[in-house]
Coordinates of C-alpha atoms in Angstrom, one line a residue:
M28 CA -31.2 23.1 -99.0
C29 CA -31.6 25.5 -101.6
T30 CA -30.9 24.0 -104.8
V31 CA -30.6 27.7 -106.5
C32 CA -27.3 28.7 -104.3
G33 CA -26.3 25.7 -102.0
C34 CA -26.9 27.8 -98.8
G35 CA -27.9 24.5 -97.0
E36 CA -31.1 26.5 -95.3
P37 CA -34.2 24.2 -96.1
N38 CA -37.0 25.6 -97.9
Q39 CA -34.7 28.6 -98.7
H40 CA -35.9 30.3 -101.8
H41 CA -33.8 33.3 -103.7
H42 CA -36.2 33.1 -106.4
P43 CA -37.1 36.2 -108.9
H44 CA -40.9 37.4 -108.6
V45 CA -42.4 39.3 -111.5
H46 CA -45.0 42.2 -110.8
D47 CA -47.8 43.2 -112.9
S48 CA -45.7 46.6 -113.5
G49 CA -43.0 44.5 -115.3
H50 CA -40.0 44.6 -112.6
V51 CA -38.7 41.8 -111.3
H52 CA -36.8 41.2 -107.8
T53 CA -35.7 38.6 -105.2
H54 CA -36.9 37.7 -102.0
D55 CA -34.9 35.8 -99.4
H56 CA -37.2 33.6 -97.1
D57 CA -38.7 30.6 -96.0
H58 CA -42.3 29.5 -96.8
D59 CA -44.7 26.8 -96.4
H60 CA -48.1 26.6 -97.7
G61 CA -50.3 29.5 -96.0
H62 CA -46.7 30.5 -94.1
H63 CA -43.7 33.0 -95.2
H64 CA -41.0 33.6 -92.8
Y65 CA -38.6 36.5 -94.0
G66 CA -36.9 36.8 -90.3
R67 CA -35.0 33.1 -90.3
G68 CA -31.7 34.6 -92.3
P69 CA -28.3 35.6 -90.1
A70 CA -29.9 39.4 -90.2
G71 CA -33.2 38.2 -88.9
L72 CA -34.9 40.4 -91.6
S73 CA -34.9 40.5 -95.4
I74 CA -34.7 43.8 -98.0
D75 CA -35.4 43.3 -101.3
G76 CA -31.6 43.4 -103.1
L77 CA -29.7 43.2 -100.0
S78 CA -28.3 40.3 -99.1
Q79 CA -28.0 38.9 -95.3
E80 CA -24.0 39.7 -95.4
R81 CA -24.8 43.0 -96.9
I82 CA -27.6 43.3 -94.1
V83 CA -25.8 42.1 -91.3
R84 CA -22.9 44.9 -92.2
I85 CA -25.0 47.4 -92.5
E86 CA -26.5 46.9 -88.6
Q87 CA -23.2 46.2 -86.8
D88 CA -22.0 49.3 -88.1
V89 CA -25.2 51.3 -87.4
L90 CA -25.5 49.8 -83.7
G91 CA -21.8 50.0 -83.3
R92 CA -22.3 54.0 -83.9
N93 CA -25.2 53.8 -81.6
D94 CA -23.3 51.7 -78.8
A95 CA -20.7 54.3 -78.4
H96 CA -22.9 56.6 -78.0
A97 CA -24.4 54.6 -75.5
R98 CA -21.6 54.1 -73.5
G99 CA -21.2 58.2 -73.4
N100 CA -24.3 58.8 -72.0
R101 CA -24.2 55.8 -69.4
Q102 CA -20.5 57.2 -67.9
F103 CA -22.5 60.4 -67.3
F104 CA -25.5 59.1 -65.8
E105 CA -23.3 57.0 -63.7
S106 CA -20.6 59.5 -62.8
H107 CA -23.9 61.9 -61.8
G108 CA -25.5 59.3 -60.2
I109 CA -28.5 59.8 -62.1
L110 CA -30.8 56.7 -62.5
A111 CA -32.2 56.6 -66.7
V112 CA -35.1 54.7 -67.0
N113 CA -35.8 53.9 -70.9
L114 CA -39.4 53.4 -70.9
L115 CA -40.8 51.4 -73.7
S116 CA -44.3 50.0 -75.2
S117 CA -46.7 50.1 -78.0
P118 CA -48.9 53.0 -78.8
G119 CA -51.4 53.5 -76.4
S120 CA -50.3 51.4 -73.3
G121 CA -50.1 54.2 -71.3
K122 CA -46.6 55.4 -70.6
T123 CA -47.9 59.0 -70.4
T124 CA -50.4 58.1 -67.9
L125 CA -47.8 56.5 -65.9
L126 CA -45.6 58.8 -65.9
E127 CA -47.8 61.8 -65.0
R128 CA -49.0 59.7 -62.2
S129 CA -45.8 58.7 -61.0
I130 CA -44.0 62.5 -61.4
A131 CA -46.9 63.6 -59.2
E132 CA -46.3 61.1 -56.5
L133 CA -42.6 60.6 -56.3
K134 CA -41.4 64.5 -57.1
E135 CA -41.4 65.5 -53.3
R136 CA -38.8 62.5 -52.9
F137 CA -36.6 62.9 -56.0
D138 CA -35.7 65.2 -59.0
V139 CA -37.2 63.6 -62.0
S140 CA -36.7 65.0 -65.4
V141 CA -38.4 63.2 -68.7
I142 CA -37.4 63.1 -72.2
E143 CA -40.4 62.5 -74.2
G144 CA -39.7 60.6 -77.6
D145 CA -42.5 60.9 -80.4
Q146 CA -42.7 61.2 -84.2
Q147 CA -44.3 64.2 -84.1
T148 CA -45.9 66.8 -81.5
E149 CA -45.1 67.8 -78.3
N150 CA -48.7 67.0 -76.7
D151 CA -47.4 64.1 -74.4
A152 CA -44.6 67.0 -73.4
E153 CA -47.0 69.2 -72.5
R154 CA -49.0 66.5 -70.5
I155 CA -45.6 66.0 -68.3
R156 CA -44.9 69.5 -68.6
A157 CA -48.2 70.1 -66.3
T158 CA -46.4 68.1 -63.8
G159 CA -44.1 71.0 -63.1
V160 CA -41.0 69.3 -63.7
P161 CA -37.7 69.9 -66.4
V162 CA -39.0 67.7 -70.0
L163 CA -37.4 67.7 -73.3
Q164 CA -39.3 66.8 -76.7
I165 CA -37.3 64.6 -79.2
N166 CA -39.5 64.3 -82.2
T167 CA -37.9 61.9 -84.1
G168 CA -39.7 62.7 -88.2
K169 CA -40.0 59.3 -90.0
G170 CA -37.9 57.8 -87.2
C171 CA -39.7 54.8 -84.9
H172 CA -37.7 54.9 -82.0
L173 CA -34.8 56.8 -80.2
D174 CA -31.3 56.5 -80.3
A175 CA -28.2 57.4 -78.5
H176 CA -27.1 60.4 -79.9
M177 CA -30.4 62.1 -79.6
V178 CA -30.6 61.2 -75.8
G179 CA -27.0 62.4 -75.2
H180 CA -27.7 65.7 -77.1
G181 CA -31.0 66.0 -75.1
V182 CA -29.6 65.6 -71.8
Q183 CA -27.2 68.6 -72.7
D184 CA -30.2 70.7 -72.5
L185 CA -32.4 69.1 -70.2
K186 CA -29.7 69.1 -67.7
P187 CA -31.1 66.2 -65.4
G188 CA -29.7 66.6 -61.4
D189 CA -27.2 65.0 -59.7
Y190 CA -28.6 61.8 -58.1
S191 CA -32.1 62.4 -60.0
I192 CA -34.3 60.0 -62.3
L193 CA -34.5 60.5 -65.6
F194 CA -37.6 59.6 -67.8
I195 CA -36.8 58.5 -70.8
E196 CA -40.0 57.9 -73.0
N197 CA -39.4 55.8 -76.0
V198 CA -41.6 56.1 -79.3
G199 CA -44.4 53.9 -79.0
N200 CA -43.3 50.5 -80.8
L201 CA -42.3 47.6 -79.8
V202 CA -39.5 46.4 -83.0
C203 CA -36.8 49.0 -83.7
P204 CA -36.2 50.6 -79.9
A205 CA -35.2 47.3 -78.8
M206 CA -32.3 47.2 -80.7
F207 CA -30.9 50.4 -79.4
D208 CA -29.3 51.1 -76.0
L209 CA -29.5 54.7 -74.9
G210 CA -27.2 54.2 -72.0
E211 CA -30.3 53.6 -69.7
A212 CA -29.5 52.3 -66.3
V213 CA -32.9 49.7 -66.7
R214 CA -35.0 49.2 -69.9
V215 CA -39.0 48.9 -68.6
V216 CA -41.3 47.7 -71.1
M217 CA -45.1 48.6 -70.5
L218 CA -47.5 46.1 -71.7
S219 CA -51.6 46.8 -71.3
V220 CA -54.2 44.0 -70.8
T221 CA -56.2 45.3 -73.8
E222 CA -53.6 44.2 -76.3
G223 CA -53.5 41.0 -75.5
E224 CA -51.4 38.1 -73.5
D225 CA -49.6 36.8 -76.7
K226 CA -47.3 40.2 -77.2
P227 CA -44.1 38.6 -75.8
L228 CA -44.0 36.1 -78.1
K229 CA -45.3 38.4 -80.9
Y230 CA -41.7 40.9 -80.1
P231 CA -39.6 38.6 -78.1
D232 CA -36.4 40.9 -78.6
M233 CA -38.1 43.6 -76.7
F234 CA -39.6 41.4 -74.2
H235 CA -36.0 39.6 -73.7
R236 CA -34.6 42.7 -72.9
A237 CA -36.1 43.9 -70.1
D238 CA -35.6 44.3 -67.0
L239 CA -39.5 44.8 -65.9
V240 CA -42.7 44.6 -67.4
L241 CA -45.1 46.6 -66.1
I242 CA -48.7 45.0 -67.0
N243 CA -50.9 48.1 -66.8
K244 CA -54.9 48.6 -67.1
I245 CA -55.5 45.5 -64.8
D246 CA -58.8 47.3 -63.7
L247 CA -59.8 47.0 -67.0
L248 CA -59.2 42.9 -66.5
P249 CA -62.9 42.2 -65.2
Y250 CA -64.4 43.0 -68.9
L251 CA -61.6 41.6 -71.0
R252 CA -61.1 38.2 -72.5
F253 CA -57.5 38.4 -70.8
D254 CA -55.2 35.4 -69.8
L255 CA -53.1 37.4 -66.8
E256 CA -51.1 33.7 -66.3
R257 CA -50.6 32.8 -69.6
C258 CA -49.3 36.1 -70.6
I259 CA -46.8 36.3 -67.5
G260 CA -46.0 32.5 -68.4
Y261 CA -45.4 33.9 -72.0
L262 CA -42.6 36.5 -70.3
H263 CA -41.1 34.1 -68.6
Q264 CA -40.3 31.6 -71.4
V265 CA -39.2 34.8 -73.5
N266 CA -36.8 36.4 -70.5
P267 CA -37.0 33.9 -67.3
E268 CA -35.0 36.6 -65.1
V269 CA -37.5 39.0 -66.0
E270 CA -39.5 41.0 -63.1
T271 CA -42.9 41.8 -63.5
I272 CA -45.9 43.9 -61.5
R273 CA -49.3 44.2 -62.1
V274 CA -50.3 48.3 -62.3
S275 CA -53.1 50.5 -63.2
A276 CA -52.2 53.8 -63.8
T277 CA -55.4 55.3 -63.7
T278 CA -56.4 53.8 -60.1
G279 CA -53.6 53.6 -58.9
D280 CA -53.0 50.1 -58.2
G281 CA -50.1 48.4 -58.0
M282 CA -48.0 51.9 -58.4
D283 CA -46.3 51.8 -54.5
Q284 CA -44.6 48.3 -55.8
W285 CA -43.5 50.5 -58.6
Y286 CA -42.0 53.0 -56.8
G287 CA -40.5 50.6 -54.8
W288 CA -38.8 49.2 -57.8
L289 CA -37.6 52.5 -58.8
E290 CA -36.0 53.4 -55.2
R291 CA -34.4 49.3 -55.2
R292 CA -32.3 50.4 -58.4
R293 CA -31.9 53.9 -57.1
K294 CA -30.0 52.8 -54.1
A295 CA -28.5 50.1 -56.0
L296 CA -26.7 52.3 -58.7
L297 CA -26.0 55.2 -55.7
A298 CA -24.2 52.2 -54.0
E299 CA -22.1 51.0 -57.1
R300 CA -21.4 54.9 -57.6
L301 CA -19.9 54.8 -54.0
A302 CA -17.9 52.1 -54.2
G303 CA -16.1 53.2 -57.0
L304 CA -15.3 56.6 -55.5
E305 CA -14.0 54.4 -52.3
R306 CA -11.8 52.1 -55.0
Q307 CA -10.7 55.8 -56.3
A308 CA -9.7 56.8 -53.3
A309 CA -8.4 53.7 -52.0
A310 CA -5.8 54.1 -55.0
I311 CA -5.0 57.8 -54.7
R312 CA -4.2 56.8 -50.6
A313 CA -1.8 54.3 -51.9
Q314 CA -0.1 56.6 -54.0
L315 CA 1.0 58.7 -51.0

């Protein structure tokens, strides 16, 4: 037990550090020889000068407001039969390349639109715009993720069609976007084989909430020391129910499986929408 505050956490230190500049601040973390861990408190992180309780309250307030916007987005998407796909990954995994190919091969079958999220530039939006589908760029500035409020305003301007597919390409980041519900129907995380098979263990929150993980750049496997089966094992360790599809957005390998998954999720969404309308109609008939 901590001898300073009696918090009950083993090896939990709340001790002052004096730096060369002369200022003093406290840290709230576990540490052993060669290992400091700042994520074992109730908040899951440590911020200098803030207690764990204060961090939790701030997080609950921020996420509570976001969740309210997300519920509004979800209600809009569901009422219009829009399959909203939140596409997440680290930078450089191939999200935009995947979208370019997906749009080119799906746009004759489905109405498709895209929201692009980046801190700066419209580079990815320009690439998507070249495919001929509607796209809206959201720049977050110093923000590291999209939130539901941003997406809601984006949808107002983009005006995705009824019964369409809306791809939301989130900011490249495996940490903060995991916490923010955008009102999406499905959450798809992309992991490229160039990143290492232990990504699911390093960033468990992101992979724990995924409906599907696309393992991209499989055409590069012969040139890499990447254990594909170990990676899938790590994914199921973090999220036993998650589905996985192996793809190459460059060569097209596995893309038909990806399109089939999207179509199944779209049909399920529309079937639920139809069932809801039938329930409403039955309730109205009962009042006649």
